[in-house]
Short mmCIF file of C-alpha atoms and ligand atoms in Angstrom, two decimals:
data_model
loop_
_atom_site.label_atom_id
_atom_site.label_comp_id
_atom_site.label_asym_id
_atom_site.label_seq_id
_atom_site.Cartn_x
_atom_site.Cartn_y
_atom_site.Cartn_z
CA UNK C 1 -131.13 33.85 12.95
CA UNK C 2 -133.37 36.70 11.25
CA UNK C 3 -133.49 39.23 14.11
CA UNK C 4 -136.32 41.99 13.77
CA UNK C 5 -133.69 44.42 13.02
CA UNK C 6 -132.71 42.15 9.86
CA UNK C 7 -135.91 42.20 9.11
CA UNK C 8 -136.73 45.66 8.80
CA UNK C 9 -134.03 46.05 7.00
CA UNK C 10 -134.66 46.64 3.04
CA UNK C 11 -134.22 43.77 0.86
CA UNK C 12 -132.08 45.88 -1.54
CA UNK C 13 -129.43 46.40 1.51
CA UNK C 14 -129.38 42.93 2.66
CA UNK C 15 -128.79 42.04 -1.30
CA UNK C 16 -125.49 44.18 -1.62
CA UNK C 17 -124.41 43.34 1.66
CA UNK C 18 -124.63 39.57 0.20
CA UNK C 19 -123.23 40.39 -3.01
CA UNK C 20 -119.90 41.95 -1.27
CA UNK C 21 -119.48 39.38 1.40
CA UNK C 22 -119.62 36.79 -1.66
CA UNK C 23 -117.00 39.25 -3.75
CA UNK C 24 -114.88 39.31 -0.98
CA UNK C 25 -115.19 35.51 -0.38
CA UNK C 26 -113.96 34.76 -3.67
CA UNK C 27 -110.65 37.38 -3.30
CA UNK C 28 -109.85 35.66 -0.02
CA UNK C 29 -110.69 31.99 -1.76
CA UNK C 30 -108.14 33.34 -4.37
CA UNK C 31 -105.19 33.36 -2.47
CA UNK C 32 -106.02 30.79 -0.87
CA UNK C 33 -102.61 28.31 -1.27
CA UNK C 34 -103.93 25.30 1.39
CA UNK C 35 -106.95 23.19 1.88
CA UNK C 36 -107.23 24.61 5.68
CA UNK C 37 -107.04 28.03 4.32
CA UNK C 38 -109.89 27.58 2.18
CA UNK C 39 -111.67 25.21 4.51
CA UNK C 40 -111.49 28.39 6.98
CA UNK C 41 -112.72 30.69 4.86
CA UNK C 42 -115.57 28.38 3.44
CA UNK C 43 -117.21 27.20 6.89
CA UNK C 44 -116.70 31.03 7.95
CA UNK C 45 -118.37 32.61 4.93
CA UNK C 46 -121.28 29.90 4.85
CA UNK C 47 -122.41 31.15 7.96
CA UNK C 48 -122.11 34.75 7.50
CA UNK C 49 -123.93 34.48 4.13
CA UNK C 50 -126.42 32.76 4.77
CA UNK C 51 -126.80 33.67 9.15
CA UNK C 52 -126.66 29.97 9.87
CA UNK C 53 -125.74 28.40 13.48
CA UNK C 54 -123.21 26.21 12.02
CA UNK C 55 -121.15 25.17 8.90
CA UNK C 56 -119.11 21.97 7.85
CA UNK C 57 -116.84 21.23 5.45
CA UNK C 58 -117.52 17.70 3.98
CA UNK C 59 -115.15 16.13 1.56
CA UNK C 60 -115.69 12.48 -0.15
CA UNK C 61 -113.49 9.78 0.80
CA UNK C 62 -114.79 7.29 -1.47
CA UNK C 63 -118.41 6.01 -0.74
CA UNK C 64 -117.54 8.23 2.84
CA UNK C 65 -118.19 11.39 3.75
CA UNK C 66 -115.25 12.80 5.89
CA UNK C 67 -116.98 15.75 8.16
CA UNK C 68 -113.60 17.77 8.01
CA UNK C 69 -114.07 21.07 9.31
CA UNK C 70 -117.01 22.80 10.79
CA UNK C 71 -117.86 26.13 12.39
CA UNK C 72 -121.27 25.93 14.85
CA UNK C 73 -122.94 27.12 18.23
CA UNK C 74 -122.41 23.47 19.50
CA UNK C 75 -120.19 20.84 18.54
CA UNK C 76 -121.52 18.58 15.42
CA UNK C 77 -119.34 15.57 13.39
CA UNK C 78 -116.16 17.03 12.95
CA UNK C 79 -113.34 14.34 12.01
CA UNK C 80 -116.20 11.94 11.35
CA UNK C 81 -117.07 9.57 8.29
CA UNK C 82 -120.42 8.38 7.40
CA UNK C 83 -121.26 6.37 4.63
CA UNK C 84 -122.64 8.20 1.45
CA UNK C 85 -125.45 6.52 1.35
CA UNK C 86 -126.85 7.45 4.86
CA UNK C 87 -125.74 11.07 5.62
CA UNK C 88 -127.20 13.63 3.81
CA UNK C 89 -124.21 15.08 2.49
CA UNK C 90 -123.63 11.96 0.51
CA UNK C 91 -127.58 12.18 -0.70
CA UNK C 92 -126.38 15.93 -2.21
CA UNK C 93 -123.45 14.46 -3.81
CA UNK C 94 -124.96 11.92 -5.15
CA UNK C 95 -128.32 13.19 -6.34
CA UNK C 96 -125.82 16.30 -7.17
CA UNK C 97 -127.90 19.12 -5.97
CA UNK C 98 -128.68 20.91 -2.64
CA UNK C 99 -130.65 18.99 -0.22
CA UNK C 100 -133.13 21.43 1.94
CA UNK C 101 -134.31 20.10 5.21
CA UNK C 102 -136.88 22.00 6.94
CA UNK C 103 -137.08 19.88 9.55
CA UNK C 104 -134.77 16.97 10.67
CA UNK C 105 -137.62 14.91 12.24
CA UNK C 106 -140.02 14.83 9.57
CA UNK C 107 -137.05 13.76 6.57
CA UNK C 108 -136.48 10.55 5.41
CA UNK C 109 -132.74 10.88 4.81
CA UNK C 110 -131.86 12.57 8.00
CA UNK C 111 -130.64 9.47 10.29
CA UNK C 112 -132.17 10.88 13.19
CA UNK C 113 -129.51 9.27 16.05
CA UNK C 114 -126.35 11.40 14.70
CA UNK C 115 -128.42 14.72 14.77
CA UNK C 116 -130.51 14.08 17.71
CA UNK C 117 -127.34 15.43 20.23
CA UNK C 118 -126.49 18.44 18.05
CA UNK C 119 -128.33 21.48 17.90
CA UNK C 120 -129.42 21.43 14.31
CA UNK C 121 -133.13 21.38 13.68
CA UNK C 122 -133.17 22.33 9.94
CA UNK C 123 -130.53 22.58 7.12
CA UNK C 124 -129.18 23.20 3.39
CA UNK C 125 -126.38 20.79 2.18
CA UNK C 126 -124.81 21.62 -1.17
CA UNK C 127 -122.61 19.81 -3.44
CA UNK C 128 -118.95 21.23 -4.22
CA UNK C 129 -118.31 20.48 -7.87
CA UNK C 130 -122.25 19.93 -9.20
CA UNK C 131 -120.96 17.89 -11.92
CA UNK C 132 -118.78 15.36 -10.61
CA UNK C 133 -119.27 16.11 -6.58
CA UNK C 134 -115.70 16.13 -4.68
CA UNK C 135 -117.58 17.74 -1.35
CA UNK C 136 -120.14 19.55 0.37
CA UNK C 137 -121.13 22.19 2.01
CA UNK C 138 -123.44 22.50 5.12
CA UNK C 139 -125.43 24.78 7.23
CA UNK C 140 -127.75 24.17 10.25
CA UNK C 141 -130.48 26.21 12.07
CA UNK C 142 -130.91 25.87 15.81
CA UNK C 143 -134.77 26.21 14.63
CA UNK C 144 -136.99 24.64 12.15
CA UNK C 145 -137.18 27.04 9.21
CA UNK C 146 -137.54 27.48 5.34
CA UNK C 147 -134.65 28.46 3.90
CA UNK C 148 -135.22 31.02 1.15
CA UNK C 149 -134.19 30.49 -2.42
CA UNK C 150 -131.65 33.36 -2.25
CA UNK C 151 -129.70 31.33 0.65
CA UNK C 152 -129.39 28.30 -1.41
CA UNK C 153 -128.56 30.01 -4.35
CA UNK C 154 -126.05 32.23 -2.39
CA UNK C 155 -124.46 29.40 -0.70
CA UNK C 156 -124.68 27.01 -4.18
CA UNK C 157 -122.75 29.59 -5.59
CA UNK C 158 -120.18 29.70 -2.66
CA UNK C 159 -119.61 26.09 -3.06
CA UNK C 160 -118.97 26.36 -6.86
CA UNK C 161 -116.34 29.08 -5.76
CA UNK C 162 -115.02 26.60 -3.51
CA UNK C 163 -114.80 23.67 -6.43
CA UNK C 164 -112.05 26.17 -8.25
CA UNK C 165 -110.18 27.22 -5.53
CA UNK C 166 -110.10 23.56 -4.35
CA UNK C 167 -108.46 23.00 -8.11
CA UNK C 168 -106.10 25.88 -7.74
CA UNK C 169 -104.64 24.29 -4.49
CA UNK C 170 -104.31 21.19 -6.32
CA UNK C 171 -102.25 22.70 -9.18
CA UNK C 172 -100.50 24.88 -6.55
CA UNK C 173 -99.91 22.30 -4.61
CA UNK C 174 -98.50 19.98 -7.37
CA UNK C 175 -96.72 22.77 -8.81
CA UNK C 176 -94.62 23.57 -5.20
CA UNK C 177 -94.03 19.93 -5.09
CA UNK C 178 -92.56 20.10 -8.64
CA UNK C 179 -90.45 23.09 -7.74
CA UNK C 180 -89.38 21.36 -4.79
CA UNK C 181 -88.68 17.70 -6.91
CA UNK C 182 -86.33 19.97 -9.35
CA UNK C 183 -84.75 21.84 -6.91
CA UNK C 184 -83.81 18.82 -4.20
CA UNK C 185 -82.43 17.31 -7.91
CA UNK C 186 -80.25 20.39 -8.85
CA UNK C 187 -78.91 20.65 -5.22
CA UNK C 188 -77.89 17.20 -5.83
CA UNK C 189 -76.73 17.54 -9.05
CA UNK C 190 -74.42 20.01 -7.89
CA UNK C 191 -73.39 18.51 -4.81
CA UNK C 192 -72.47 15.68 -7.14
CA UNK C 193 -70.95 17.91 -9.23
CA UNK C 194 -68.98 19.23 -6.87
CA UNK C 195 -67.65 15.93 -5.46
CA UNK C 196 -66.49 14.85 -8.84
CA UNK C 197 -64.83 18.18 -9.55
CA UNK C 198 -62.87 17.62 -5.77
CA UNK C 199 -62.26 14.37 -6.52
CA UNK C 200 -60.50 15.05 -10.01
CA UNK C 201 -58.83 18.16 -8.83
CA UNK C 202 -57.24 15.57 -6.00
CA UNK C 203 -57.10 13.30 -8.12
CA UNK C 204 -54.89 15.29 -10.29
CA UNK C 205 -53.03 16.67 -7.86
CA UNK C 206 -51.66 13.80 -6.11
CA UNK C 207 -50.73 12.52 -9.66
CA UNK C 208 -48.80 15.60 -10.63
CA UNK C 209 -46.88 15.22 -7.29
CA UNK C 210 -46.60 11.55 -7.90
CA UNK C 211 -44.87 12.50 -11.26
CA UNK C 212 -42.73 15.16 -10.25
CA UNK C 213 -40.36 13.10 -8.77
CA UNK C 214 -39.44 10.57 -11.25
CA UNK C 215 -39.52 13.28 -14.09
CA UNK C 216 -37.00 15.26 -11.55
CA UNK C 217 -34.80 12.23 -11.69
CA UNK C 218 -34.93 11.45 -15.67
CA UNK C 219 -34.03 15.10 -15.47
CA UNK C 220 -30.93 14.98 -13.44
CA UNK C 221 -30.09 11.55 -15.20
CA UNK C 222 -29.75 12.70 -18.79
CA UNK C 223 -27.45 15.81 -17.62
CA UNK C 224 -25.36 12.96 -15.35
CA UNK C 225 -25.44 10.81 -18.97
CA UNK C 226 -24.09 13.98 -20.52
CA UNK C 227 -21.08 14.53 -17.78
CA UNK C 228 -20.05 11.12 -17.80
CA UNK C 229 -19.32 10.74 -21.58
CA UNK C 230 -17.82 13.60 -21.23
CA UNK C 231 -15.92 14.54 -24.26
CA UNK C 232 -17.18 12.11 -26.09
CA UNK C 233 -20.50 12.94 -26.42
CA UNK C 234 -21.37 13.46 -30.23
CA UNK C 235 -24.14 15.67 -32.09
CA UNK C 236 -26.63 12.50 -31.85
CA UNK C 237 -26.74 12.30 -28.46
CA UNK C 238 -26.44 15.65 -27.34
CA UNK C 239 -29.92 15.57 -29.65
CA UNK C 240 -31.76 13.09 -28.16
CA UNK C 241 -30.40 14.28 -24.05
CA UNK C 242 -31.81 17.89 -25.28
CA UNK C 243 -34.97 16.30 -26.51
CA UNK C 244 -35.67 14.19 -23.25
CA UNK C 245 -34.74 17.50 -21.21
CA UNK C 246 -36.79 19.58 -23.36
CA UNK C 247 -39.73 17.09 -22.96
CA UNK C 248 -39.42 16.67 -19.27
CA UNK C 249 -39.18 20.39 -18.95
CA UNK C 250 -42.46 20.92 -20.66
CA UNK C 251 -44.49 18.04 -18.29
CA UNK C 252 -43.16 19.57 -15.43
CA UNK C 253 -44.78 23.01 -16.71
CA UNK C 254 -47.81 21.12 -17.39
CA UNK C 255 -47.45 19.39 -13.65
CA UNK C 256 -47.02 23.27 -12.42
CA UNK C 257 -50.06 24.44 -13.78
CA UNK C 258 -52.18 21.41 -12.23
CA UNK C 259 -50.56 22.04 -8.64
CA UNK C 260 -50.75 25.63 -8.89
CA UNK C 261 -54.34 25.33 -10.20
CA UNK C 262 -55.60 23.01 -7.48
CA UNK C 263 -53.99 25.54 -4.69
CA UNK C 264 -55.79 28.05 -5.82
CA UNK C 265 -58.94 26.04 -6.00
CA UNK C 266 -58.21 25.29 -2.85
CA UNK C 267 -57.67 28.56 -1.24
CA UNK C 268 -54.27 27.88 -0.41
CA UNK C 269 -52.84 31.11 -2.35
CA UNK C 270 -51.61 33.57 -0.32
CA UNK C 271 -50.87 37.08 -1.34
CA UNK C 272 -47.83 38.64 0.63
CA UNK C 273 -46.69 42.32 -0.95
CA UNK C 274 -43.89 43.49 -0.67
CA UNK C 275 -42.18 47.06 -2.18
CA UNK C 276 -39.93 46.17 -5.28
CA UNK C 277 -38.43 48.00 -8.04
CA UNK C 278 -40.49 47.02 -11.06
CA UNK C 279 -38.83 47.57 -14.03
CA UNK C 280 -35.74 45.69 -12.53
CA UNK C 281 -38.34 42.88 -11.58
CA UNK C 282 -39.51 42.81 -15.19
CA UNK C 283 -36.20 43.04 -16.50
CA UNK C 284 -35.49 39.77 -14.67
CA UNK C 285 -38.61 38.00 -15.77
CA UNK C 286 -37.69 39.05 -19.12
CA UNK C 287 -34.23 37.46 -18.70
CA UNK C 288 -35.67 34.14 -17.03
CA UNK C 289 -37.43 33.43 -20.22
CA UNK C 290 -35.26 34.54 -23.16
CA UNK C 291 -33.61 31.13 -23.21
CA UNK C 292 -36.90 29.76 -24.15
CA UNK C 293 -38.21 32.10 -27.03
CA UNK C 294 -37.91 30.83 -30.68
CA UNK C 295 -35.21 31.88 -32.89
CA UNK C 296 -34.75 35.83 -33.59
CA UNK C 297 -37.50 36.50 -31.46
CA UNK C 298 -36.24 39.49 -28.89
CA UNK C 299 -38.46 40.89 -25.91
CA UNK C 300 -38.56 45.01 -25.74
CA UNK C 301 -39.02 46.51 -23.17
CA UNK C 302 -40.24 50.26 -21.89
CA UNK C 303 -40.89 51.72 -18.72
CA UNK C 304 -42.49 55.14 -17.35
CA UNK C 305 -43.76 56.48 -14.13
CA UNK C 306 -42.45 55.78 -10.66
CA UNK C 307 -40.31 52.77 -10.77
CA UNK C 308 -41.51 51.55 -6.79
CA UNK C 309 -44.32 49.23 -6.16
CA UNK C 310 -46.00 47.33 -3.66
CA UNK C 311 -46.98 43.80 -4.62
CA UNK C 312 -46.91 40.40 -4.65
CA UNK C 313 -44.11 39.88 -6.60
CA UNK C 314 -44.16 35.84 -7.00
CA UNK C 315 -47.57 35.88 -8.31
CA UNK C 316 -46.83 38.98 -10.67
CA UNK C 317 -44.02 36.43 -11.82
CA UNK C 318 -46.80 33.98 -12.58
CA UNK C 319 -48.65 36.22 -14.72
CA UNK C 320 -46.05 37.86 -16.44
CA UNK C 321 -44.11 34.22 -16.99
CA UNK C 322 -47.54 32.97 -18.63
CA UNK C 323 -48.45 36.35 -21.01
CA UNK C 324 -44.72 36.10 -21.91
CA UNK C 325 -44.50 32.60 -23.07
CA UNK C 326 -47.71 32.93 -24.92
CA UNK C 327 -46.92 36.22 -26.95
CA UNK C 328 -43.75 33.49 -27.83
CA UNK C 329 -45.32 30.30 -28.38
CA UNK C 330 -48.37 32.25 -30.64
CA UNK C 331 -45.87 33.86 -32.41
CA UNK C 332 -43.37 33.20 -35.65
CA UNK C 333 -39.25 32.89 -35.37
CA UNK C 334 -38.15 36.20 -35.69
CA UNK C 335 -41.09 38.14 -34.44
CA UNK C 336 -40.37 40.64 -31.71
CA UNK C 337 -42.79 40.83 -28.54
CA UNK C 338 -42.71 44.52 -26.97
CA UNK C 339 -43.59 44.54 -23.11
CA UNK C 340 -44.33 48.14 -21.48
CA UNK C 341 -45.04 49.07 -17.61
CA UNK C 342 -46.14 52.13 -16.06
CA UNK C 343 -46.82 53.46 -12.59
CA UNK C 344 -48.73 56.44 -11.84
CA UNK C 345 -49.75 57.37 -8.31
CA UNK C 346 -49.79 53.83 -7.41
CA UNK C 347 -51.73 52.56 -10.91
CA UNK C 348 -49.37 49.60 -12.05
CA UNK C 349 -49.80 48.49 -15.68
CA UNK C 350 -48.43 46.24 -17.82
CA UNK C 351 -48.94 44.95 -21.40
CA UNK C 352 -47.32 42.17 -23.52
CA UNK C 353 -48.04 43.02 -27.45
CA UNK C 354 -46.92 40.50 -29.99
CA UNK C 355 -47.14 39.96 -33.66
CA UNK C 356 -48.46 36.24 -33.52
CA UNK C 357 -51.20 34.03 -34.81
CA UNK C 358 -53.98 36.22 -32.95
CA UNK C 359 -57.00 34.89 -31.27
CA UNK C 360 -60.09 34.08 -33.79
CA UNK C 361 -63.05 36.31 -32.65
CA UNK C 362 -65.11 33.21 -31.80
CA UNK C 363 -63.01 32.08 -29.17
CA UNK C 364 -62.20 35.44 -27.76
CA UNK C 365 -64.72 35.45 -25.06
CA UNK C 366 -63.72 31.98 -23.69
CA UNK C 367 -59.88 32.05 -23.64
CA UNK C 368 -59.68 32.11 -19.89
CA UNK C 369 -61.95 29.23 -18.92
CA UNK C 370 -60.04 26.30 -17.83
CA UNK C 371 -58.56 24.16 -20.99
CA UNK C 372 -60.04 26.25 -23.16
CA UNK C 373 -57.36 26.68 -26.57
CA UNK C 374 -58.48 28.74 -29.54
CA UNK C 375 -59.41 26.97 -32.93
CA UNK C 376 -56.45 28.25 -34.69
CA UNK C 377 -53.98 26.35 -31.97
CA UNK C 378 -53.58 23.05 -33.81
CA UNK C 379 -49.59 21.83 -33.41
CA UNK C 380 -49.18 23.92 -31.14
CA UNK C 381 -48.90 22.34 -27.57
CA UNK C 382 -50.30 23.86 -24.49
CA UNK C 383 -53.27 22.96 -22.20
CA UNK C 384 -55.58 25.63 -21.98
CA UNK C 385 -54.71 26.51 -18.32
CA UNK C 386 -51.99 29.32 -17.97
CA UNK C 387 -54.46 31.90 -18.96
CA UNK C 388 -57.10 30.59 -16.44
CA UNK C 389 -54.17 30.64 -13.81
CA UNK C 390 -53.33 34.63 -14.96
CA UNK C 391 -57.11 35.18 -14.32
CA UNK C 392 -57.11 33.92 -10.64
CA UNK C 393 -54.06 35.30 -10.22
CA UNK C 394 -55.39 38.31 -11.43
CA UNK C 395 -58.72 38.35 -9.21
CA UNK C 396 -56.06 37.63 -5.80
CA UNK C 397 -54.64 40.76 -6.84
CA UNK C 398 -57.58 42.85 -7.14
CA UNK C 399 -56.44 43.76 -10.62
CA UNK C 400 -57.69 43.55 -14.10
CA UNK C 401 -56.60 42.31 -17.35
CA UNK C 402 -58.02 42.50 -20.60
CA UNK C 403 -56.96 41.92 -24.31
CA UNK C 404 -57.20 42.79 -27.65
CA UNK C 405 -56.63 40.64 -30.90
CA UNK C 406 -56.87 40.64 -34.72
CA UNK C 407 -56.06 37.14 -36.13
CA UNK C 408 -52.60 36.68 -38.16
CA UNK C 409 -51.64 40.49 -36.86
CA UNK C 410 -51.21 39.96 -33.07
CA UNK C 411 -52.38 40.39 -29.43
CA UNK C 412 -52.13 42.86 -26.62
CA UNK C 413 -52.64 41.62 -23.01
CA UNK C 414 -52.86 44.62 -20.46
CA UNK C 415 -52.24 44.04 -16.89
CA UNK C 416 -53.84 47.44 -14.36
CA UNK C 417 -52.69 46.73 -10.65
CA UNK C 418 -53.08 49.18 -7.71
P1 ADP V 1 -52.29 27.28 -23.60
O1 ADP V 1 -51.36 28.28 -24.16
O2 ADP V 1 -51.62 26.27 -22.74
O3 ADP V 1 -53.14 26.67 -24.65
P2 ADP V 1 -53.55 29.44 -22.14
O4 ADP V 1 -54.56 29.32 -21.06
O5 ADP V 1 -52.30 30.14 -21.80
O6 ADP V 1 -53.32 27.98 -22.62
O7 ADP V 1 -54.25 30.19 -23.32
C1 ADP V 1 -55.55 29.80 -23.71
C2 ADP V 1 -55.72 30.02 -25.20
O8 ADP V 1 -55.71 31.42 -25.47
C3 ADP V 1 -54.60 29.47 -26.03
O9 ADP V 1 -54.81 28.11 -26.29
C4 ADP V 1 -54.68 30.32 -27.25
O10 ADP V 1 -55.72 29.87 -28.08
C5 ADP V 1 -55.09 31.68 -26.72
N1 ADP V 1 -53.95 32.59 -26.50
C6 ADP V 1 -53.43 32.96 -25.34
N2 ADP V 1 -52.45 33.86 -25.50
C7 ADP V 1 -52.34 34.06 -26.84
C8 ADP V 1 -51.53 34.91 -27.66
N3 ADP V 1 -50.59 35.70 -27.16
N4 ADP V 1 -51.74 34.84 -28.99
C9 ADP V 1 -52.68 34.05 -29.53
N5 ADP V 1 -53.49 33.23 -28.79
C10 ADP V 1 -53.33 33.24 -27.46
#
């Protein structure tokens, strides 16, 4: 395809010309992420470098030769296989180096039928991969002609280029299949994950509701047991009736927390605010729980700041019910537990401070997780859940709460509301 103009033109020129169609070959070869991608660029690039009237892309396919792609004047063998041994790109794979044909009638390895429709009349057919040949590369000429050394070299060269970037699709590819294996696993995973988690949350659910009732009934029994021996009920059994009570009591907390857990989880939890006095509120909360605190422990409280608040007063219950009966429970007979509230242009906050058992630093950062109970809990019963109820409860509010502890000298929860 040497016009006169290429010809005048000074070898020098033609050289860097060459030399930055090959450069820029090998950054478009680079991000190349696809066979087609680089089989584009390839049977574009072959041409260009080397002026040819057609390319192909030939890849082996065992003792075949699978004419992939190609890029000519007139059609050639695209989508065709020909046995190694009779084509000529299997004679450059095989004999792994490029086979020059000036002219297809007077070779020997040219089988003259399959070329005698095209246009071709002379070629170069290089390996890809000279060591261990995967593919080749072709070019034709319309004419018979001599191809120079610099073409062969020029388009050897391109088909080493192609060799790597053929590898780097391979480890792309493998790697995006990888990535896709691990992530079809973790959405599965999770989705199994998931199902379990549903499936124990309902699972707990309908067996808290299950036990409500009969609990409700042992309940109402022992206090029936109580009326009906009457006067003569003696220290012993008043014992034992306060011990089932007591008991029952405490499951039905426990049953509480699982229902009121799996509503949330749900998003069945509602907020409704309404305006409230809170100190009176608190007051009441206060009183609702004294029955329950250990001996000679007392509840203080202070208030400053407006006394009138929006809110949602049955989950502020919850929260303050739970940071109550935890600054009591954590906490020695006759310790007191001092609760405070403020309001300032509609900033609520409350704290519970007691004089207990503490929280050990380790577990500090994980107290709210779901049945998560500090190291230094042992005897003590609970199930790890009221504080990851006040959290939720917490987060429906749009509030905050954070604490502070020191082991064997106390703990301060702090409630801030708006
Ligand atoms: P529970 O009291 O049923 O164990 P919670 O969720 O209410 O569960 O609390 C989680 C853990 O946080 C408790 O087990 C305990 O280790 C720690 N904790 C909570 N409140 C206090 C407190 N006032 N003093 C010391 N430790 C506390």
């Amino acid at each position: 395809m040497n016009t006169s103009i290429d010809i005048a033109t000074p070898a020098i020129s033609t050289d860097s010309n060459q030399l930055k169609n090959l450069v820029d070959t090998v950054q478009q070869l680079s991000l190349a992420r696809n066979m087609e991608t680089v089989m584009r660029i390839v049977r574009t690039k072959a041409r260009q470098l080397t002026g040819a009237d057609g390319a192909t892309f030939v890849l082996r396919d065992n003792d075949r030769c699978h004419y992939v792609d190609e890029d000519a004047i007139g059609p050639l063998w695209k989508g065709q296989r020909f046995p190694m041994k009779i084509c000529i790109s299997g004679w450059a794979m095989l004999n792994r180096q490029p086979a020059v044909v000036e002219n297809i009638y007077e070779d020997s390895r040219i089988p003259i039928n399959a070329y005698e429709p095209t246009f071709v009349r002379s070629l170069v057919m290089v390996p890809i991969r000279s060591m261990d040949p995967i593919g080749a590369i072709g070019t034709y000429w319309a004419q018979t002609r001599v191809p120079t050394k610099e073409e062969i070299t020029l388009l050897q060269s391109l088909a080493d280029i192609t060799a790597v970037s053929i590898e780097n699709v391979k480890v792309y590819t493998e790697l995006e299949k990888r990535v896709e294996e691990r992530t079809l696993e973790l959405i599965n995973s999770l989705e199994r994950e998931r199902e379990m988690s549903a499936l124990k949350t309902r699972f707990v659910s309908i067996a808290s509701h299950e036990f409500r009732t009969p609990l409700g009934t042992i309940l109402s029994s022992t206090s029936l047991l109580e009326k009906y021996i009457g006067e003569a009920v003696n220290e012993n059994i008043s014992k034992h009736t306060g011990r089932i009570k007591g008991s029952v009591k405490h499951l039905m907390n426990v049953l509480t927390d699982f229902l009121t857990v799996d509503t949330m989880e749900q998003g069945k939890t509602a907020v409704e605010k309404t305006s409230f006095d809170l100190p009176d509120f608190i007051k009441e909360t206060i009183g609702a729980i004294e029955g329950n605190l250990k001996q000679g422990q007392h509840i203080q409280y202070k208030h400053t700041g407006d006394v009138t608040i929006q809110q949602d007063s049955k989950i502020l219950y919850g929260i303050l019910l739970n940071l109550l009966s935890n600054a009591s429970k954590y906490s020695a007979e006759e310790k007191p537990i001092d609760v405070t509230s403020e309001v300032r242009e509609g900033h609520i906050s409350i704290s519970v401070k007691d004089y207990g058992i503490g929280i050990p630093l380790q577990d500090q950062e994980k107290i709210f997780s779901d049945f998560y109970r500090a190291k230094n809990t042992i005897g003590i019963q609970g199930t790890g859940l009221g504080l990851h109820i006040v959290e939720r409860y917490v987060e429906l509010l749009n509030g905050t709460i954070h604490f502070s502890s020191v082991p064997d000298e106390g703990t301060i929860f702090t409630l801030h509301l708006k």
